[in-house]
mmCIF file of C-alpha atoms in Angstrom:
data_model
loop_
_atom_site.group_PDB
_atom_site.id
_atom_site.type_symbol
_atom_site.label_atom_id
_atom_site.label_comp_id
_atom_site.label_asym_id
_atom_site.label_seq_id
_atom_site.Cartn_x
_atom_site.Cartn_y
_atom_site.Cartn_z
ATOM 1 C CA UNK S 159 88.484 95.979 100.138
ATOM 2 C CA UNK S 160 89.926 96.599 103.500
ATOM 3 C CA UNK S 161 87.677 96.734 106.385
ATOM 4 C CA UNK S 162 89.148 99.241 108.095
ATOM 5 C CA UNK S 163 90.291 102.619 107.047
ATOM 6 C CA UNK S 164 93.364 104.188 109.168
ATOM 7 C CA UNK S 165 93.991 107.890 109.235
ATOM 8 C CA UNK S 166 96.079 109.525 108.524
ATOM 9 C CA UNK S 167 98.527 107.482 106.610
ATOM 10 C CA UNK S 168 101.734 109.211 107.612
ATOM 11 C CA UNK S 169 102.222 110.953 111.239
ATOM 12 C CA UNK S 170 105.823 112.954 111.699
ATOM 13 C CA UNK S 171 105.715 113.843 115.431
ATOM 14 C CA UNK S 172 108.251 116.320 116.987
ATOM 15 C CA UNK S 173 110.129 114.269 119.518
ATOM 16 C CA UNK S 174 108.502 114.853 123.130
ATOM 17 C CA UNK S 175 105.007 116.423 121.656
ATOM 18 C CA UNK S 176 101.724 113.818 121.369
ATOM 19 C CA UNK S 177 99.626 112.581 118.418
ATOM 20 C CA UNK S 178 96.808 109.842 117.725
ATOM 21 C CA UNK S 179 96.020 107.744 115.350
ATOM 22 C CA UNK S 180 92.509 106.753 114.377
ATOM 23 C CA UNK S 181 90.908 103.525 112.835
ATOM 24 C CA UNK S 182 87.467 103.208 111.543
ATOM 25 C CA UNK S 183 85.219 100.272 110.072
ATOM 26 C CA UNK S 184 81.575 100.805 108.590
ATOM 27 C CA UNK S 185 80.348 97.714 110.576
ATOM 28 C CA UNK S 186 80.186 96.450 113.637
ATOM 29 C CA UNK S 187 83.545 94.916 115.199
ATOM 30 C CA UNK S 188 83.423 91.943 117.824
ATOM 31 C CA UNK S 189 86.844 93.761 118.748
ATOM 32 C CA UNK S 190 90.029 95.420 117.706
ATOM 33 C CA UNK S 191 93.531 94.546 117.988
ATOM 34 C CA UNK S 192 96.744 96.675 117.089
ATOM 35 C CA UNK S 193 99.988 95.924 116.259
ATOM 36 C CA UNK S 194 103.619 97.780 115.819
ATOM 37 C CA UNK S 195 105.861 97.036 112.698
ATOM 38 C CA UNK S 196 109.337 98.723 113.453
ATOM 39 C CA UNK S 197 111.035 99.746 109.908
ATOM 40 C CA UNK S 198 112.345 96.137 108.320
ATOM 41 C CA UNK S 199 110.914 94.669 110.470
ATOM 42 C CA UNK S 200 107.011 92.147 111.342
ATOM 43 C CA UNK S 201 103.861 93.103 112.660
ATOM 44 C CA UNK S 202 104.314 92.700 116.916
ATOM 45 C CA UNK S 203 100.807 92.813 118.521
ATOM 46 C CA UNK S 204 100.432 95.647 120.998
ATOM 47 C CA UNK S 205 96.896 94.912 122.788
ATOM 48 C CA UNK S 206 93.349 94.015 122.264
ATOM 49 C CA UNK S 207 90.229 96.213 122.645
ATOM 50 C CA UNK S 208 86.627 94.258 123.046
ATOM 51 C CA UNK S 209 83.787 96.467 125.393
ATOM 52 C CA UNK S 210 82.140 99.078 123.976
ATOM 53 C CA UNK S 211 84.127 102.140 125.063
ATOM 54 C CA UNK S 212 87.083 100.561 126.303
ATOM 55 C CA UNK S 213 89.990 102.188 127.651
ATOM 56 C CA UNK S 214 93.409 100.632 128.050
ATOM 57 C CA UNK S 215 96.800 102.210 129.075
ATOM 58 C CA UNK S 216 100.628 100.965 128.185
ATOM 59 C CA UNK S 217 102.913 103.435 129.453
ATOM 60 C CA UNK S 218 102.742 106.318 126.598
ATOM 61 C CA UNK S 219 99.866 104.578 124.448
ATOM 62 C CA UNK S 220 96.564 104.910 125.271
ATOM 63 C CA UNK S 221 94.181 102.709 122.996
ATOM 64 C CA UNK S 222 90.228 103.093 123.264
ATOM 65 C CA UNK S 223 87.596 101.470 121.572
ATOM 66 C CA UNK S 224 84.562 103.378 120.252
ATOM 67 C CA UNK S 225 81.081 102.772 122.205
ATOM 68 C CA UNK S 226 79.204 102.091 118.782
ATOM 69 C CA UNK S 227 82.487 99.576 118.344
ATOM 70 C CA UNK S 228 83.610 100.911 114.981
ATOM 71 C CA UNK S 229 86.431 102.892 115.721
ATOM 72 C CA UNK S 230 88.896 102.987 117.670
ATOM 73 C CA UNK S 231 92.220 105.377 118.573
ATOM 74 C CA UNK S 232 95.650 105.326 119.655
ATOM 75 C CA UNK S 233 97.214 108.085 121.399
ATOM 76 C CA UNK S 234 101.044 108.593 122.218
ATOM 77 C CA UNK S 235 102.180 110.972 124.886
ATOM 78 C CA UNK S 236 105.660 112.177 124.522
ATOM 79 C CA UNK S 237 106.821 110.784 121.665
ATOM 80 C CA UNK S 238 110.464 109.564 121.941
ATOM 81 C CA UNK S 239 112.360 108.243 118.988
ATOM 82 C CA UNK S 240 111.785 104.320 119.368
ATOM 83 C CA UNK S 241 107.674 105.078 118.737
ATOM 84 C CA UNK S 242 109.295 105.208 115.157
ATOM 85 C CA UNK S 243 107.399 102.378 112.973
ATOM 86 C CA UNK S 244 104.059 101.509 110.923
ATOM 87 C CA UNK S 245 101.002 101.107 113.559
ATOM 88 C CA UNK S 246 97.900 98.765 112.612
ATOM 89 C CA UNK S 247 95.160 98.384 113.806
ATOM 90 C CA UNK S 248 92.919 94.600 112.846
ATOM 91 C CA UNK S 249 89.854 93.202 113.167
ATOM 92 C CA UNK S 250 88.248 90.158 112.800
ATOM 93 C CA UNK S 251 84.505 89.823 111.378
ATOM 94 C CA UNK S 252 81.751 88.530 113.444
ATOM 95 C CA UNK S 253 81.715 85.348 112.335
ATOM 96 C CA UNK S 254 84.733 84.503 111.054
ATOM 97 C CA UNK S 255 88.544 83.911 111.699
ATOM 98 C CA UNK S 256 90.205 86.738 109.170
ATOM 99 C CA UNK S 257 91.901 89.302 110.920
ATOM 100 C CA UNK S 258 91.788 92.365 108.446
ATOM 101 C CA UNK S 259 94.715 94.763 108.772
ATOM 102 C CA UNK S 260 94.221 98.531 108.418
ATOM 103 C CA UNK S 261 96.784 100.503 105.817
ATOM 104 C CA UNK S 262 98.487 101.802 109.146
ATOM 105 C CA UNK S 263 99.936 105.299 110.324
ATOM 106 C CA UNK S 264 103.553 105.387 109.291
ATOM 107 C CA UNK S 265 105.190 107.573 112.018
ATOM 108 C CA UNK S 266 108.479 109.095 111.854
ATOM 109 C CA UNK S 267 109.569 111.220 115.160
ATOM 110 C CA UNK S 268 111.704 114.623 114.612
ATOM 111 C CA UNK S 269 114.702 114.717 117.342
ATOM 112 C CA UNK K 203 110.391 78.610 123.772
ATOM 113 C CA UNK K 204 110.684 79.266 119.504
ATOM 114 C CA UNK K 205 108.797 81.738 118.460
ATOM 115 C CA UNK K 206 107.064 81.552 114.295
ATOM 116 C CA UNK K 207 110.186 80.978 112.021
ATOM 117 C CA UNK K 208 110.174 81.170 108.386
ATOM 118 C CA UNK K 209 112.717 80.273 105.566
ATOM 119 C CA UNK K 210 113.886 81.665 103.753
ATOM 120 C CA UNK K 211 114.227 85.085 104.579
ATOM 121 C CA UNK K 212 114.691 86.245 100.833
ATOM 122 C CA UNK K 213 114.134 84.790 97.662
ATOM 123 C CA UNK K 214 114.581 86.073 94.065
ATOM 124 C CA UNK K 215 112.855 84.391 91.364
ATOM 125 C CA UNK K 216 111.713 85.284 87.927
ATOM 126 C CA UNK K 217 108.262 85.626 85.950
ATOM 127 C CA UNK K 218 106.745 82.068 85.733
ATOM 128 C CA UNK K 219 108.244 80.140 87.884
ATOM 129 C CA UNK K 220 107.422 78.363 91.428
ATOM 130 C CA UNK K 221 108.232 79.305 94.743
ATOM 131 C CA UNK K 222 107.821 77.602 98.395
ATOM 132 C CA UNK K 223 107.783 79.553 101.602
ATOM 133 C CA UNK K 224 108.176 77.404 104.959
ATOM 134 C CA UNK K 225 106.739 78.429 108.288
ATOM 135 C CA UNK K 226 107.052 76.885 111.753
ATOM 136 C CA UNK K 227 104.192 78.009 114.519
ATOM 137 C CA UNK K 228 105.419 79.234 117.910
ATOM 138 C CA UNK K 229 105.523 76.176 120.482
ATOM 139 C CA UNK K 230 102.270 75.540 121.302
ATOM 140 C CA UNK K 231 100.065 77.254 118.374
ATOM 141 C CA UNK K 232 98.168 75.043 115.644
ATOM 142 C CA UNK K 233 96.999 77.654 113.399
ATOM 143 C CA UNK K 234 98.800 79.277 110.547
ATOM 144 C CA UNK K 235 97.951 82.166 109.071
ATOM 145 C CA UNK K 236 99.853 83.799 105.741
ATOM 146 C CA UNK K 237 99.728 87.167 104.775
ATOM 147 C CA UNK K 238 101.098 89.061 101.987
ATOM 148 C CA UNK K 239 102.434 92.639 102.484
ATOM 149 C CA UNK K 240 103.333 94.730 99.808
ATOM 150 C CA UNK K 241 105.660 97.910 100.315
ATOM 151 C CA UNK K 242 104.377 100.338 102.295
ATOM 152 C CA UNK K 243 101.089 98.454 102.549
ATOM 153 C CA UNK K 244 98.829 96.740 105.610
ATOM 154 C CA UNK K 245 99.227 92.661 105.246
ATOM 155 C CA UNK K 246 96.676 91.160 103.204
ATOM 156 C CA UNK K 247 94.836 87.651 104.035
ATOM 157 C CA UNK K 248 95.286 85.080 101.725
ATOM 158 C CA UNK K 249 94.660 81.964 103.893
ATOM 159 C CA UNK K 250 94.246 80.116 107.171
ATOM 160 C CA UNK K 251 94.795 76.794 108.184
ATOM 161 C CA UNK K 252 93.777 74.326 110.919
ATOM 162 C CA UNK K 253 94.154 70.845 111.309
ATOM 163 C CA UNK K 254 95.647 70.356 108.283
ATOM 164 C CA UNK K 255 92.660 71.952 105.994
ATOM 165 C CA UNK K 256 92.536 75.690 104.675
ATOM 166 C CA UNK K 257 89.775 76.987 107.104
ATOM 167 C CA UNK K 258 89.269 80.496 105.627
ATOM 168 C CA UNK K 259 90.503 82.486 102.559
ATOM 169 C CA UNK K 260 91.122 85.951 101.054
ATOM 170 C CA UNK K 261 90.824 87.337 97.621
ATOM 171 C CA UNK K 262 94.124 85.922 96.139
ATOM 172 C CA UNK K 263 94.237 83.878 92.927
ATOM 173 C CA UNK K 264 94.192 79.817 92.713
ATOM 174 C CA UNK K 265 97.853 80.228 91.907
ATOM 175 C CA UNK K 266 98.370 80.433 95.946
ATOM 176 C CA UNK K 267 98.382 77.117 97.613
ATOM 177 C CA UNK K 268 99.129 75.725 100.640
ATOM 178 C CA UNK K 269 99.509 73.072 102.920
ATOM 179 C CA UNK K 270 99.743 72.216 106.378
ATOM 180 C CA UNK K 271 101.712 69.072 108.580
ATOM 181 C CA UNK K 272 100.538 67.365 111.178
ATOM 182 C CA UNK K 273 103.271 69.172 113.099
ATOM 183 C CA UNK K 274 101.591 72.133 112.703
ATOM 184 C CA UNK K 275 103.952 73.794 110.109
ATOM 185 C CA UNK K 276 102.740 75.001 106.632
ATOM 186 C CA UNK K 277 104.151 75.844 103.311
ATOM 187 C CA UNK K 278 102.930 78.912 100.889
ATOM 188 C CA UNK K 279 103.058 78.063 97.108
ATOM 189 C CA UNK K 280 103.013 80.389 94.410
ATOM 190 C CA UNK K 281 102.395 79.013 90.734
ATOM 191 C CA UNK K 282 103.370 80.985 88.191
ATOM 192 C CA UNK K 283 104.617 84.264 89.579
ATOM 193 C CA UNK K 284 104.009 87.524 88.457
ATOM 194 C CA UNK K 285 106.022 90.731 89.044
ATOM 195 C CA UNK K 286 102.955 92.366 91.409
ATOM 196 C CA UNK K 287 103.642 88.810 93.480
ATOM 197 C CA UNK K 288 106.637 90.803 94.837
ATOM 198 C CA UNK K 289 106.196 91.403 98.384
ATOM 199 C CA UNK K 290 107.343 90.124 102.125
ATOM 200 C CA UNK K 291 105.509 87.318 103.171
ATOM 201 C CA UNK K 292 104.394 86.788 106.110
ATOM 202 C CA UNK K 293 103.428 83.498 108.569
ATOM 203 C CA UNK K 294 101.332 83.984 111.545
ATOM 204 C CA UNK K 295 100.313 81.685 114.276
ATOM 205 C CA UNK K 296 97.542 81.351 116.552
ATOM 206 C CA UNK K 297 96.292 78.627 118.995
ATOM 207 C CA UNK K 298 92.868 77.386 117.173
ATOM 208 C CA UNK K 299 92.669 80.678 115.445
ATOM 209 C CA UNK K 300 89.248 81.848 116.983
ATOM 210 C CA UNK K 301 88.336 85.444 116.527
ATOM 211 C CA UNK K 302 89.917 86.811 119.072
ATOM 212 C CA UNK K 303 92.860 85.561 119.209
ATOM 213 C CA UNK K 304 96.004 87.186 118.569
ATOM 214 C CA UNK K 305 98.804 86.900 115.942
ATOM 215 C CA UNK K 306 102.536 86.082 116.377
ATOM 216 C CA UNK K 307 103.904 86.734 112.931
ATOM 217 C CA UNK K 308 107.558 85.380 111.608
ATOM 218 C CA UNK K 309 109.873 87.902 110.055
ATOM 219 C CA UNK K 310 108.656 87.075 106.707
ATOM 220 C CA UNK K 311 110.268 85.761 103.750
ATOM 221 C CA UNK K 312 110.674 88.846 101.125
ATOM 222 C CA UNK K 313 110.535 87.746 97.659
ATOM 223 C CA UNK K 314 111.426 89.736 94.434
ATOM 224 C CA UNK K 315 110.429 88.901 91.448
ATOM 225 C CA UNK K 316 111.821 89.846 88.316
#
């Protein structure tokens, strides 16, 4: 099975209003990385989270990384139509090179 | 500077048969990782390879194979396809593959099989 659970699955966000995303593992995580997949389109890697309660900013996204390290979140401030597309978030396990994608949050944005 | 490139970009095959998928690493990487997405679904880990040898691999059947060049560039094979082996495929590359390092993924080769 997956080793991390994303909620919720689906996300439709009124253009302009906020929303987050959350990702959560039963173990440990050496660190968390998430990635964008626009509609027809591949996985693009967004950033990488690795301290306990890490905090880092893009613009509109805001990613932070739990202090126990097994969660994390994403949260998008006024959403504008080209935030439209599947967000995942990965991990690898301790001691190995697997990077285990999440089911992602599909998001769709309401002009 | 090329990014990963895969070919083809679809494929339509029916029950049984074989199927190849090419992928070339971005300039620079030496680690190629596949993954298997089905619709609506996160990618799923088959395998990984380095220096030629599958380093790591997920739960997928014997009927996926692979290889790797020593130009870094790798091949998927599917034996024997099934209609649940329909799916976009997907070729990732890393630079030794450690884990932490992250993934630059082709545009996938979608194959249909029916």
């Amino acid at each position: 099975g997956q080793q991390v659970m994303q909620i919720p699955q689906y996300q439709h966000v009124q253009e302009g209003e906020d929303f987050t995303t959350y990702c959560n593992s039963s173990t440990t995580l050496s660190n968390i990385q998430w990635y964008k997949q626009r509609p027809g389109g591949h996985p693009v890697f967004l950033i990488q989270l690795v301290k306990s309660g890490e905090v880092k900013k893009q613009k509109r996204l805001t990613f932070q990384f739990g202090e126990a390290k097994k969660n994390s979140s994403l949260h998008i401030t006024a959403t504008q139509t080209t935030d439209v597309g599947t967000y995942f978030c990965a991990a690898y396990k301790a001691a190995g090179n697997k990077l285990t994608f999440g089911g992602g949050t599909r998001v769709l944005v309401k002009p | 500077d090329a990014g990963v490139t895969q070919s083809p970009t679809h494929l339509i095959k029916t029950r049984g048969q074989q199927v190849t998928l090419r992928c070339s690493p971005k300039s620079g990487h030496d680690t190629v990782s596949w993954y298997q997405q089905a619709l609506g679904q996160g990618p799923q880990f088959i395998f990984q390879y380095y220096e030629e040898e599958e380093r790591q691999r997920g739960n997928f059947p014997d009927r996926f194979s692979g290889h790797q060049f020593p130009n870094y560039s790798s091949e998927l094979n599917v034996n024997a396809l099934l209609l649940g082996d329909s799916a976009l495929y997907l070729c990732a590359s890393s630079l030794r593959g450690g884990n932490n390092e992250k993934l630059f993924f082709g545009s996938g080769t979608q194959l249909s099989v029916l």
